[in-house]
PDB file of C-alpha atoms in Angstrom:
ATOM      1  CA  MET A   1      16.332  34.029  17.135  1.00 63.00           C
ATOM      2  CA  VAL A   2      16.623  35.704  13.726  1.00 83.00           C
ATOM      3  CA  ALA A   3      16.294  39.484  13.413  1.00 91.00           C
ATOM      4  CA  ILE A   4      13.575  40.764  11.053  1.00 95.00           C
ATOM      5  CA  GLU A   5      16.288  42.597   9.069  1.00 94.00           C
ATOM      6  CA  GLN A   6      17.870  39.255   8.252  1.00 93.00           C
ATOM      7  CA  VAL A   7      14.512  37.630   7.438  1.00 94.00           C
ATOM      8  CA  LEU A   8      13.767  40.425   4.969  1.00 96.00           C
ATOM      9  CA  ARG A   9      17.283  40.597   3.434  1.00 94.00           C
ATOM     10  CA  LEU A  10      17.262  39.646  -0.236  1.00 97.00           C
ATOM     11  CA  GLU A  11      20.032  38.858  -2.698  1.00 97.00           C
ATOM     12  CA  ARG A  12      19.665  40.496  -6.097  1.00 98.00           C
ATOM     13  CA  LEU A  13      20.286  37.884  -8.806  1.00 98.00           C
ATOM     14  CA  GLU A  14      19.165  40.012 -11.754  1.00 97.00           C
ATOM     15  CA  ARG A  15      17.604  43.445 -12.283  1.00 97.00           C
ATOM     16  CA  ASP A  16      14.166  42.188 -11.220  1.00 98.00           C
ATOM     17  CA  ILE A  17      15.003  38.772  -9.706  1.00 98.00           C
ATOM     18  CA  PHE A  18      15.710  38.368  -5.990  1.00 98.00           C
ATOM     19  CA  ARG A  19      16.364  35.459  -3.657  1.00 98.00           C
ATOM     20  CA  GLY A  20      15.201  35.389  -0.037  1.00 96.00           C
ATOM     21  CA  ALA A  21      17.431  33.744   2.535  1.00 86.00           C
ATOM     22  CA  THR A  22      16.168  30.813   4.600  1.00 88.00           C
ATOM     23  CA  SER A  23      15.693  31.269   8.338  1.00 83.00           C
ATOM     24  CA  PRO A  24      15.733  28.667  11.103  1.00 82.00           C
ATOM     25  CA  SER A  25      12.118  27.608  11.658  1.00 83.00           C
ATOM     26  CA  VAL A  26      10.127  25.229  13.825  1.00 82.00           C
ATOM     27  CA  LEU A  27       7.336  25.185  11.213  1.00 83.00           C
ATOM     28  CA  GLN A  28       6.700  22.542   8.544  1.00 84.00           C
ATOM     29  CA  ARG A  29       5.644  25.249   6.106  1.00 89.00           C
ATOM     30  CA  THR A  30       7.090  28.693   5.524  1.00 90.00           C
ATOM     31  CA  PHE A  31       5.254  31.322   7.564  1.00 91.00           C
ATOM     32  CA  GLY A  32       2.999  33.322   5.214  1.00 93.00           C
ATOM     33  CA  GLY A  33       4.067  36.651   6.654  1.00 94.00           C
ATOM     34  CA  GLN A  34       7.690  35.893   5.766  1.00 95.00           C
ATOM     35  CA  VAL A  35       6.791  35.215   2.117  1.00 96.00           C
ATOM     36  CA  ALA A  36       4.636  38.358   1.946  1.00 97.00           C
ATOM     37  CA  GLY A  37       7.338  40.470   3.586  1.00 97.00           C
ATOM     38  CA  GLN A  38      10.081  39.250   1.308  1.00 98.00           C
ATOM     39  CA  ALA A  39       7.888  39.728  -1.765  1.00 98.00           C
ATOM     40  CA  LEU A  40       7.210  43.296  -0.687  1.00 98.00           C
ATOM     41  CA  VAL A  41      10.918  43.940  -0.201  1.00 98.00           C
ATOM     42  CA  SER A  42      11.619  42.740  -3.754  1.00 98.00           C
ATOM     43  CA  ALA A  43       9.017  45.146  -5.130  1.00 98.00           C
ATOM     44  CA  VAL A  44      10.383  48.036  -3.043  1.00 98.00           C
ATOM     45  CA  ARG A  45      13.845  47.377  -4.478  1.00 98.00           C
ATOM     46  CA  THR A  46      12.581  48.204  -7.997  1.00 98.00           C
ATOM     47  CA  VAL A  47      11.075  51.664  -7.324  1.00 98.00           C
ATOM     48  CA  ASP A  48      12.498  55.102  -6.521  1.00 96.00           C
ATOM     49  CA  ASP A  49      12.699  56.083  -2.860  1.00 93.00           C
ATOM     50  CA  GLU A  50      10.069  58.806  -3.297  1.00 95.00           C
ATOM     51  CA  PHE A  51       7.414  56.140  -3.826  1.00 96.00           C
ATOM     52  CA  VAL A  52       6.146  54.167  -0.775  1.00 96.00           C
ATOM     53  CA  PRO A  53       3.805  51.150  -0.774  1.00 97.00           C
ATOM     54  CA  HIS A  54       0.179  52.048  -0.098  1.00 97.00           C
ATOM     55  CA  SER A  55      -1.462  48.649  -0.860  1.00 98.00           C
ATOM     56  CA  LEU A  56      -0.762  45.005  -1.558  1.00 98.00           C
ATOM     57  CA  HIS A  57      -2.869  42.048  -2.536  1.00 98.00           C
ATOM     58  CA  GLY A  58      -1.455  38.513  -2.318  1.00 98.00           C
ATOM     59  CA  TYR A  59      -2.488  34.888  -2.739  1.00 97.00           C
ATOM     60  CA  PHE A  60      -0.911  31.919  -1.006  1.00 96.00           C
ATOM     61  CA  LEU A  61      -0.955  29.305  -3.758  1.00 96.00           C
ATOM     62  CA  ARG A  62       1.204  26.439  -2.478  1.00 94.00           C
ATOM     63  CA  PRO A  63       2.970  25.523   0.791  1.00 91.00           C
ATOM     64  CA  GLY A  64       6.453  26.981   1.138  1.00 93.00           C
ATOM     65  CA  ASP A  65       9.421  24.887   2.208  1.00 94.00           C
ATOM     66  CA  PRO A  66      11.299  26.783   4.959  1.00 93.00           C
ATOM     67  CA  SER A  67      14.539  24.847   4.301  1.00 93.00           C
ATOM     68  CA  ILE A  68      15.065  26.255   0.800  1.00 95.00           C
ATOM     69  CA  PRO A  69      15.227  29.840  -0.527  1.00 95.00           C
ATOM     70  CA  THR A  70      12.366  31.492  -2.344  1.00 97.00           C
ATOM     71  CA  VAL A  71      13.074  33.320  -5.618  1.00 98.00           C
ATOM     72  CA  TYR A  72      11.007  36.456  -6.321  1.00 98.00           C
ATOM     73  CA  LEU A  73      10.315  37.550  -9.887  1.00 98.00           C
ATOM     74  CA  VAL A  74       9.186  41.189 -10.222  1.00 98.00           C
ATOM     75  CA  ASP A  75       7.214  42.501 -13.165  1.00 98.00           C
ATOM     76  CA  ARG A  76       7.195  46.305 -13.659  1.00 98.00           C
ATOM     77  CA  LEU A  77       3.553  46.817 -14.638  1.00 98.00           C
ATOM     78  CA  ARG A  78       3.433  50.620 -14.485  1.00 97.00           C
ATOM     79  CA  ASP A  79       5.680  53.589 -13.759  1.00 97.00           C
ATOM     80  CA  GLY A  80       3.555  56.738 -13.517  1.00 96.00           C
ATOM     81  CA  ARG A  81       4.128  60.176 -12.115  1.00 95.00           C
ATOM     82  CA  SER A  82       2.090  59.567  -8.950  1.00 96.00           C
ATOM     83  CA  PHE A  83       1.647  55.764  -8.846  1.00 98.00           C
ATOM     84  CA  VAL A  84       3.887  52.760  -9.559  1.00 98.00           C
ATOM     85  CA  THR A  85       2.595  49.184  -9.802  1.00 98.00           C
ATOM     86  CA  ARG A  86       4.523  45.921  -9.437  1.00 98.00           C
ATOM     87  CA  SER A  87       3.614  42.240  -9.498  1.00 98.00           C
ATOM     88  CA  VAL A  88       5.726  39.630  -7.693  1.00 98.00           C
ATOM     89  CA  ASP A  89       5.755  35.857  -7.908  1.00 98.00           C
ATOM     90  CA  GLY A  90       7.501  33.840  -5.228  1.00 98.00           C
ATOM     91  CA  VAL A  91       8.909  30.609  -6.680  1.00 98.00           C
ATOM     92  CA  GLN A  92      10.296  27.387  -5.152  1.00 97.00           C
ATOM     93  CA  ASN A  93      11.302  24.322  -7.178  1.00 96.00           C
ATOM     94  CA  GLY A  94       9.917  25.900 -10.344  1.00 96.00           C
ATOM     95  CA  GLU A  95       6.411  26.438  -8.903  1.00 97.00           C
ATOM     96  CA  THR A  96       4.771  29.669  -7.787  1.00 98.00           C
ATOM     97  CA  ILE A  97       3.945  29.511  -4.097  1.00 97.00           C
ATOM     98  CA  PHE A  98       2.847  33.164  -3.676  1.00 98.00           C
ATOM     99  CA  SER A  99       1.653  35.895  -6.000  1.00 98.00           C
ATOM    100  CA  MET A 100       1.344  39.565  -5.054  1.00 98.00           C
ATOM    101  CA  SER A 101       0.486  42.894  -6.657  1.00 98.00           C
ATOM    102  CA  VAL A 102       1.850  46.063  -4.980  1.00 98.00           C
ATOM    103  CA  SER A 103       0.925  49.699  -5.598  1.00 98.00           C
ATOM    104  CA  PHE A 104       3.201  52.613  -4.638  1.00 98.00           C
ATOM    105  CA  HIS A 105       2.255  56.304  -4.264  1.00 97.00           C
ATOM    106  CA  ARG A 106       4.260  59.542  -3.909  1.00 94.00           C
ATOM    107  CA  GLY A 107       1.654  61.085  -1.639  1.00 90.00           C
ATOM    108  CA  ASP A 108      -0.608  64.099  -2.305  1.00 92.00           C
ATOM    109  CA  ASP A 109      -2.607  66.785  -0.463  1.00 93.00           C
ATOM    110  CA  GLY A 110      -6.176  65.738   0.219  1.00 95.00           C
ATOM    111  CA  ILE A 111      -8.969  65.245   2.755  1.00 95.00           C
ATOM    112  CA  GLU A 112      -8.232  63.452   6.016  1.00 96.00           C
ATOM    113  CA  HIS A 113     -10.282  61.523   8.552  1.00 97.00           C
ATOM    114  CA  GLN A 114     -10.087  58.229  10.433  1.00 97.00           C
ATOM    115  CA  ASP A 115     -11.946  55.944  12.855  1.00 96.00           C
ATOM    116  CA  ARG A 116     -11.156  56.316  16.528  1.00 95.00           C
ATOM    117  CA  GLN A 117      -9.005  53.692  18.212  1.00 96.00           C
ATOM    118  CA  PRO A 118     -10.993  51.341  20.479  1.00 94.00           C
ATOM    119  CA  VAL A 119     -10.664  51.916  24.224  1.00 94.00           C
ATOM    120  CA  VAL A 120      -8.217  49.292  25.502  1.00 96.00           C
ATOM    121  CA  PRO A 121      -5.773  48.959  28.380  1.00 96.00           C
ATOM    122  CA  ASP A 122      -2.190  50.099  27.870  1.00 96.00           C
ATOM    123  CA  PRO A 123       0.063  47.255  26.660  1.00 96.00           C
ATOM    124  CA  ASP A 124       2.241  47.676  29.753  1.00 95.00           C
ATOM    125  CA  GLU A 125      -0.752  46.485  31.810  1.00 95.00           C
ATOM    126  CA  LEU A 126      -1.011  43.213  29.848  1.00 95.00           C
ATOM    127  CA  VAL A 127       0.879  39.916  29.875  1.00 89.00           C
ATOM    128  CA  ASP A 128       3.666  39.223  27.376  1.00 88.00           C
ATOM    129  CA  LEU A 129       2.416  35.907  25.992  1.00 81.00           C
ATOM    130  CA  ALA A 130       5.952  34.622  25.537  1.00 79.00           C
ATOM    131  CA  THR A 131       6.247  34.558  29.370  1.00 81.00           C
ATOM    132  CA  VAL A 132       3.182  32.319  29.813  1.00 78.00           C
ATOM    133  CA  ALA A 133       4.429  28.805  30.634  1.00 64.00           C
ATOM    134  CA  GLU A 134       1.612  27.069  28.727  1.00 69.00           C
ATOM    135  CA  LEU A 135       2.460  28.973  25.550  1.00 68.00           C
ATOM    136  CA  ALA A 136       6.265  29.117  25.712  1.00 65.00           C
ATOM    137  CA  ASP A 137       6.740  25.961  23.614  1.00 69.00           C
ATOM    138  CA  ALA A 138       3.983  26.681  21.105  1.00 74.00           C
ATOM    139  CA  PRO A 139       5.255  26.900  17.525  1.00 72.00           C
ATOM    140  CA  MET A 140       3.978  30.436  17.099  1.00 71.00           C
ATOM    141  CA  PHE A 141       5.993  31.740  20.045  1.00 72.00           C
ATOM    142  CA  GLN A 142       9.043  29.739  19.054  1.00 77.00           C
ATOM    143  CA  GLU A 143       8.805  31.314  15.597  1.00 82.00           C
ATOM    144  CA  TRP A 144       8.028  34.862  16.789  1.00 86.00           C
ATOM    145  CA  LYS A 145      10.309  35.327  19.783  1.00 87.00           C
ATOM    146  CA  GLU A 146      11.376  38.694  18.345  1.00 92.00           C
ATOM    147  CA  TRP A 147       7.787  40.026  18.639  1.00 94.00           C
ATOM    148  CA  ASP A 148       6.053  41.104  21.842  1.00 94.00           C
ATOM    149  CA  ILE A 149       2.422  39.971  21.606  1.00 94.00           C
ATOM    150  CA  ARG A 150      -0.157  40.941  24.243  1.00 95.00           C
ATOM    151  CA  VAL A 151      -3.815  39.987  23.827  1.00 93.00           C
ATOM    152  CA  VAL A 152      -6.389  42.356  25.291  1.00 95.00           C
ATOM    153  CA  PRO A 153      -8.779  40.327  27.572  1.00 93.00           C
ATOM    154  CA  ARG A 154     -12.377  40.544  26.431  1.00 88.00           C
ATOM    155  CA  GLU A 155     -13.499  41.760  29.851  1.00 90.00           C
ATOM    156  CA  ARG A 156     -11.115  44.718  29.588  1.00 91.00           C
ATOM    157  CA  THR A 157     -12.294  46.166  26.303  1.00 89.00           C
ATOM    158  CA  GLU A 158     -15.556  47.239  24.724  1.00 88.00           C
ATOM    159  CA  THR A 159     -17.008  44.776  22.203  1.00 85.00           C
ATOM    160  CA  LEU A 160     -19.851  45.513  19.822  1.00 86.00           C
ATOM    161  CA  PRO A 161     -22.855  43.136  20.059  1.00 87.00           C
ATOM    162  CA  ASN A 162     -23.564  43.175  16.327  1.00 91.00           C
ATOM    163  CA  LEU A 163     -20.110  41.857  15.399  1.00 92.00           C
ATOM    164  CA  ALA A 164     -19.713  38.079  15.150  1.00 93.00           C
ATOM    165  CA  ALA A 165     -16.102  37.759  16.349  1.00 93.00           C
ATOM    166  CA  GLN A 166     -13.728  40.326  17.782  1.00 95.00           C
ATOM    167  CA  GLN A 167     -10.158  40.230  19.117  1.00 95.00           C
ATOM    168  CA  ARG A 168      -7.610  42.947  19.961  1.00 96.00           C
ATOM    169  CA  VAL A 169      -3.867  42.426  20.263  1.00 96.00           C
ATOM    170  CA  TRP A 170      -0.959  44.769  20.996  1.00 97.00           C
ATOM    171  CA  ILE A 171       2.169  43.845  18.981  1.00 97.00           C
ATOM    172  CA  ARG A 172       5.628  45.360  18.583  1.00 97.00           C
ATOM    173  CA  TYR A 173       9.059  44.267  17.460  1.00 97.00           C
ATOM    174  CA  ARG A 174      11.183  43.849  20.585  1.00 95.00           C
ATOM    175  CA  ASP A 175      14.459  45.411  19.395  1.00 95.00           C
ATOM    176  CA  ARG A 176      15.056  48.856  17.942  1.00 96.00           C
ATOM    177  CA  LEU A 177      14.953  48.891  14.148  1.00 97.00           C
ATOM    178  CA  PRO A 178      16.847  51.194  11.761  1.00 96.00           C
ATOM    179  CA  ASP A 179      15.160  54.466  10.709  1.00 95.00           C
ATOM    180  CA  ASP A 180      14.179  53.087   7.302  1.00 95.00           C
ATOM    181  CA  PRO A 181      10.470  53.580   6.548  1.00 94.00           C
ATOM    182  CA  ALA A 182      10.522  50.796   3.894  1.00 95.00           C
ATOM    183  CA  LEU A 183      11.839  48.320   6.446  1.00 96.00           C
ATOM    184  CA  HIS A 184       9.011  49.150   8.862  1.00 97.00           C
ATOM    185  CA  VAL A 185       6.423  48.717   6.112  1.00 98.00           C
ATOM    186  CA  CYS A 186       7.829  45.298   5.144  1.00 97.00           C
ATOM    187  CA  ALA A 187       8.083  44.308   8.814  1.00 97.00           C
ATOM    188  CA  LEU A 188       4.397  45.183   9.256  1.00 98.00           C
ATOM    189  CA  ALA A 189       3.516  43.072   6.233  1.00 97.00           C
ATOM    190  CA  TYR A 190       5.313  40.182   8.011  1.00 96.00           C
ATOM    191  CA  MET A 191       3.498  40.929  11.291  1.00 96.00           C
ATOM    192  CA  SER A 192       0.070  41.361   9.722  1.00 96.00           C
ATOM    193  CA  ASP A 193      -0.309  37.620   9.182  1.00 94.00           C
ATOM    194  CA  MET A 194       0.134  36.974  12.903  1.00 92.00           C
ATOM    195  CA  THR A 195      -3.011  36.248  14.967  1.00 91.00           C
ATOM    196  CA  LEU A 196      -5.489  37.673  12.414  1.00 94.00           C
ATOM    197  CA  LEU A 197      -7.069  34.371  11.334  1.00 93.00           C
ATOM    198  CA  ASP A 198      -7.276  33.402  15.025  1.00 91.00           C
ATOM    199  CA  SER A 199      -9.991  36.073  15.428  1.00 93.00           C
ATOM    200  CA  SER A 200     -12.329  33.703  13.539  1.00 92.00           C
ATOM    201  CA  ARG A 201     -11.948  31.142  16.378  1.00 91.00           C
ATOM    202  CA  VAL A 202     -13.311  33.434  19.104  1.00 90.00           C
ATOM    203  CA  PRO A 203     -16.911  32.000  18.879  1.00 89.00           C
ATOM    204  CA  HIS A 204     -15.602  28.449  18.274  1.00 91.00           C
ATOM    205  CA  GLN A 205     -13.038  27.907  21.024  1.00 81.00           C
ATOM    206  CA  ASP A 206     -13.871  24.225  21.473  1.00 82.00           C
ATOM    207  CA  ASP A 207     -13.734  23.289  17.793  1.00 86.00           C
ATOM    208  CA  ARG A 208     -10.620  21.644  16.393  1.00 85.00           C
ATOM    209  CA  LEU A 209      -9.869  23.405  13.121  1.00 83.00           C
ATOM    210  CA  GLN A 210      -7.383  23.270  10.289  1.00 85.00           C
ATOM    211  CA  LEU A 211      -6.379  26.864   9.658  1.00 86.00           C
ATOM    212  CA  ALA A 212      -4.474  28.262   6.719  1.00 88.00           C
ATOM    213  CA  SER A 213      -4.046  31.714   5.125  1.00 92.00           C
ATOM    214  CA  LEU A 214      -5.511  31.833   1.608  1.00 94.00           C
ATOM    215  CA  ASP A 215      -5.215  35.435   0.542  1.00 96.00           C
ATOM    216  CA  HIS A 216      -4.111  38.695   2.090  1.00 97.00           C
ATOM    217  CA  ALA A 217      -4.758  42.359   1.319  1.00 98.00           C
ATOM    218  CA  MET A 218      -3.198  45.344   3.090  1.00 98.00           C
ATOM    219  CA  TRP A 219      -3.341  49.136   2.922  1.00 98.00           C
ATOM    220  CA  PHE A 220      -0.675  51.375   4.475  1.00 98.00           C
ATOM    221  CA  LEU A 221      -2.368  54.614   5.565  1.00 98.00           C
ATOM    222  CA  ARG A 222       0.111  56.634   7.640  1.00 97.00           C
ATOM    223  CA  PRO A 223       3.783  56.418   8.681  1.00 96.00           C
ATOM    224  CA  PHE A 224       4.575  54.235  11.713  1.00 98.00           C
ATOM    225  CA  ARG A 225       7.309  52.217  13.408  1.00 98.00           C
ATOM    226  CA  ALA A 226       7.098  48.420  13.761  1.00 98.00           C
ATOM    227  CA  ASP A 227       9.195  48.620  16.929  1.00 97.00           C
ATOM    228  CA  ASP A 228       6.620  50.791  18.679  1.00 98.00           C
ATOM    229  CA  TRP A 229       3.363  49.378  20.076  1.00 98.00           C
ATOM    230  CA  LEU A 230       0.663  48.761  17.459  1.00 98.00           C
ATOM    231  CA  LEU A 231      -2.919  47.780  18.353  1.00 98.00           C
ATOM    232  CA  TYR A 232      -4.309  45.153  15.969  1.00 98.00           C
ATOM    233  CA  ASP A 233      -8.097  45.482  16.167  1.00 97.00           C
ATOM    234  CA  GLN A 234      -9.401  42.275  14.553  1.00 97.00           C
ATOM    235  CA  THR A 235     -12.850  41.035  13.517  1.00 96.00           C
ATOM    236  CA  SER A 236     -14.220  38.093  11.589  1.00 96.00           C
ATOM    237  CA  PRO A 237     -17.549  39.126  10.024  1.00 96.00           C
ATOM    238  CA  SER A 238     -18.275  35.754   8.416  1.00 96.00           C
ATOM    239  CA  ALA A 239     -17.289  32.094   8.443  1.00 93.00           C
ATOM    240  CA  GLY A 240     -18.823  29.342   6.335  1.00 94.00           C
ATOM    241  CA  LEU A 241     -18.102  26.603   3.762  1.00 94.00           C
ATOM    242  CA  GLY A 242     -14.738  25.951   5.419  1.00 93.00           C
ATOM    243  CA  ARG A 243     -13.481  29.515   5.022  1.00 95.00           C
ATOM    244  CA  ALA A 244     -13.484  32.650   7.253  1.00 96.00           C
ATOM    245  CA  LEU A 245     -13.173  36.291   6.329  1.00 97.00           C
ATOM    246  CA  THR A 246     -11.104  38.357   8.802  1.00 97.00           C
ATOM    247  CA  GLN A 247     -10.385  42.107   8.991  1.00 97.00           C
ATOM    248  CA  GLY A 248      -7.846  44.116  10.923  1.00 98.00           C
ATOM    249  CA  ARG A 249      -7.303  47.807  11.719  1.00 98.00           C
ATOM    250  CA  ILE A 250      -3.848  48.700  13.005  1.00 98.00           C
ATOM    251  CA  PHE A 251      -3.416  51.768  15.260  1.00 98.00           C
ATOM    252  CA  ASP A 252      -0.237  53.185  16.746  1.00 98.00           C
ATOM    253  CA  ARG A 253      -0.038  54.078  20.445  1.00 96.00           C
ATOM    254  CA  ASP A 254      -1.158  57.650  19.733  1.00 96.00           C
ATOM    255  CA  GLY A 255      -4.391  56.361  18.156  1.00 97.00           C
ATOM    256  CA  ARG A 256      -3.457  57.004  14.515  1.00 98.00           C
ATOM    257  CA  LEU A 257      -4.894  54.453  12.070  1.00 98.00           C
ATOM    258  CA  VAL A 258      -1.751  53.357  10.228  1.00 98.00           C
ATOM    259  CA  ALA A 259      -2.878  50.258   8.282  1.00 98.00           C
ATOM    260  CA  ALA A 260      -5.825  48.044   7.376  1.00 98.00           C
ATOM    261  CA  VAL A 261      -5.832  44.336   6.548  1.00 98.00           C
ATOM    262  CA  VAL A 262      -8.308  41.846   5.073  1.00 98.00           C
ATOM    263  CA  GLN A 263      -7.610  38.128   4.907  1.00 97.00           C
ATOM    264  CA  GLU A 264      -9.564  35.019   4.027  1.00 97.00           C
ATOM    265  CA  GLY A 265      -8.455  31.746   5.494  1.00 94.00           C
ATOM    266  CA  LEU A 266      -9.212  28.071   5.535  1.00 93.00           C
ATOM    267  CA  THR A 267     -11.163  27.199   8.715  1.00 91.00           C
ATOM    268  CA  ARG A 268     -12.518  23.717   8.112  1.00 90.00           C
ATOM    269  CA  ILE A 269     -13.122  21.135  10.793  1.00 89.00           C
ATOM    270  CA  ALA A 270      -9.911  19.171  11.321  1.00 82.00           C
ATOM    271  CA  ARG A 271      -9.734  15.707   9.895  1.00 77.00           C
ATOM    272  CA  ASP A 272      -7.959  12.751  11.437  1.00 61.00           C
ATOM    273  CA  ALA A 273      -6.164  11.940   8.210  1.00 40.00           C
ATOM    274  CA  PRO A 274      -3.524  14.340   6.897  1.00 47.00           C
ATOM    275  CA  PRO A 275      -4.794  16.742   4.201  1.00 45.00           C
ATOM    276  CA  PRO A 276      -4.193  15.855   0.578  1.00 38.00           C
ATOM    277  CA  SER A 277      -1.351  17.562  -1.261  1.00 35.00           C
ATOM    278  CA  GLY A 278      -2.167  20.689  -3.227  1.00 36.00           C
ATOM    279  CA  ALA A 279      -3.778  24.083  -2.695  1.00 38.00           C
ATOM    280  CA  ASP A 280      -5.487  23.074   0.584  1.00 39.00           C
ATOM    281  CA  GLU A 281      -2.044  22.856   2.133  1.00 41.00           C
ATOM    282  CA  ARG A 282      -1.140  26.370   1.038  1.00 41.00           C
ATOM    283  CA  GLN A 283       0.114  27.385   4.463  1.00 41.00           C
ATOM    284  CA  GLU A 284       0.741  25.216   7.541  1.00 41.00           C
ATOM    285  CA  SER A 285      -1.531  25.907  10.479  1.00 47.00           C
ATOM    286  CA  ASP A 286       1.286  25.740  13.073  1.00 51.00           C
ATOM    287  CA  THR A 287       1.220  29.539  13.483  1.00 57.00           C
ATOM    288  CA  HIS A 288      -2.476  29.638  14.319  1.00 57.00           C
ATOM    289  CA  MET A 289      -3.715  28.820  17.786  1.00 54.00           C
ATOM    290  CA  ASN A 290      -6.494  29.773  20.211  1.00 56.00           C
ATOM    291  CA  LEU A 291      -5.152  32.832  22.017  1.00 61.00           C
ATOM    292  CA  GLU A 292      -8.069  32.807  24.440  1.00 57.00           C
ATOM    293  CA  LYS A 293      -7.330  29.317  25.676  1.00 49.00           C
ATOM    294  CA  PRO A 294      -3.544  28.742  26.145  1.00 42.00           C
TER     295      PRO A 294
END
């Protein structure tokens, strides 16, 4: 089991060049959340502490090899008084596997409102999926032993009839993390790729699919801790042409909306033959599974 602090630890090779360490993995391809989290760390390392990330947009371009390090190249696009912008390319073997833009903000006074958190049971009332015998050996739980993941049963939460696919999951990092807000933001970027694409499978539980993250956008709205319970309210408003759009709202245990996520993923019917090399293999589907049917 590798601590998230180690996963997100980078070596600075040059002023704006960083290298992410490899982590033991049961996956054939690098987990997308790891690449996104490390890319965000590299961007954070190039801005003053007064600026915090408020949004990121990333594309998974090629499959990552978990056995070799990823090098992150940061481009300082803008340094303003209120906003700072960075772009980051993650590179392996001379090819870009991931590309991200990140915007930072100092924070200002302004209006405030938010959606209400859905009514769900407390996470202490739900099952830790890592303790379910049928799931214990699944790649996603082997890879994410450090995270406590508890799916809210559909019969114990309110669902909206006009939404095509809905899923709600409580998640937290199991161990106490340092009081470093940037670490919690980067840890949430790592976590945000967990389970989200699986929400597209809710109406299609008997279909055998090849799943892969294609792109990922995230907005950080309020301070939070990744080692406290976070409710990941997930929907998939559309699926078609072999792709699905998924959305997520992340609330803390006090009902504060702390982040929002949008992701498009590959959701094509699985083929008997292995997929061809190239962009369609951008991320391995080992970390996606049907949470409703262990």
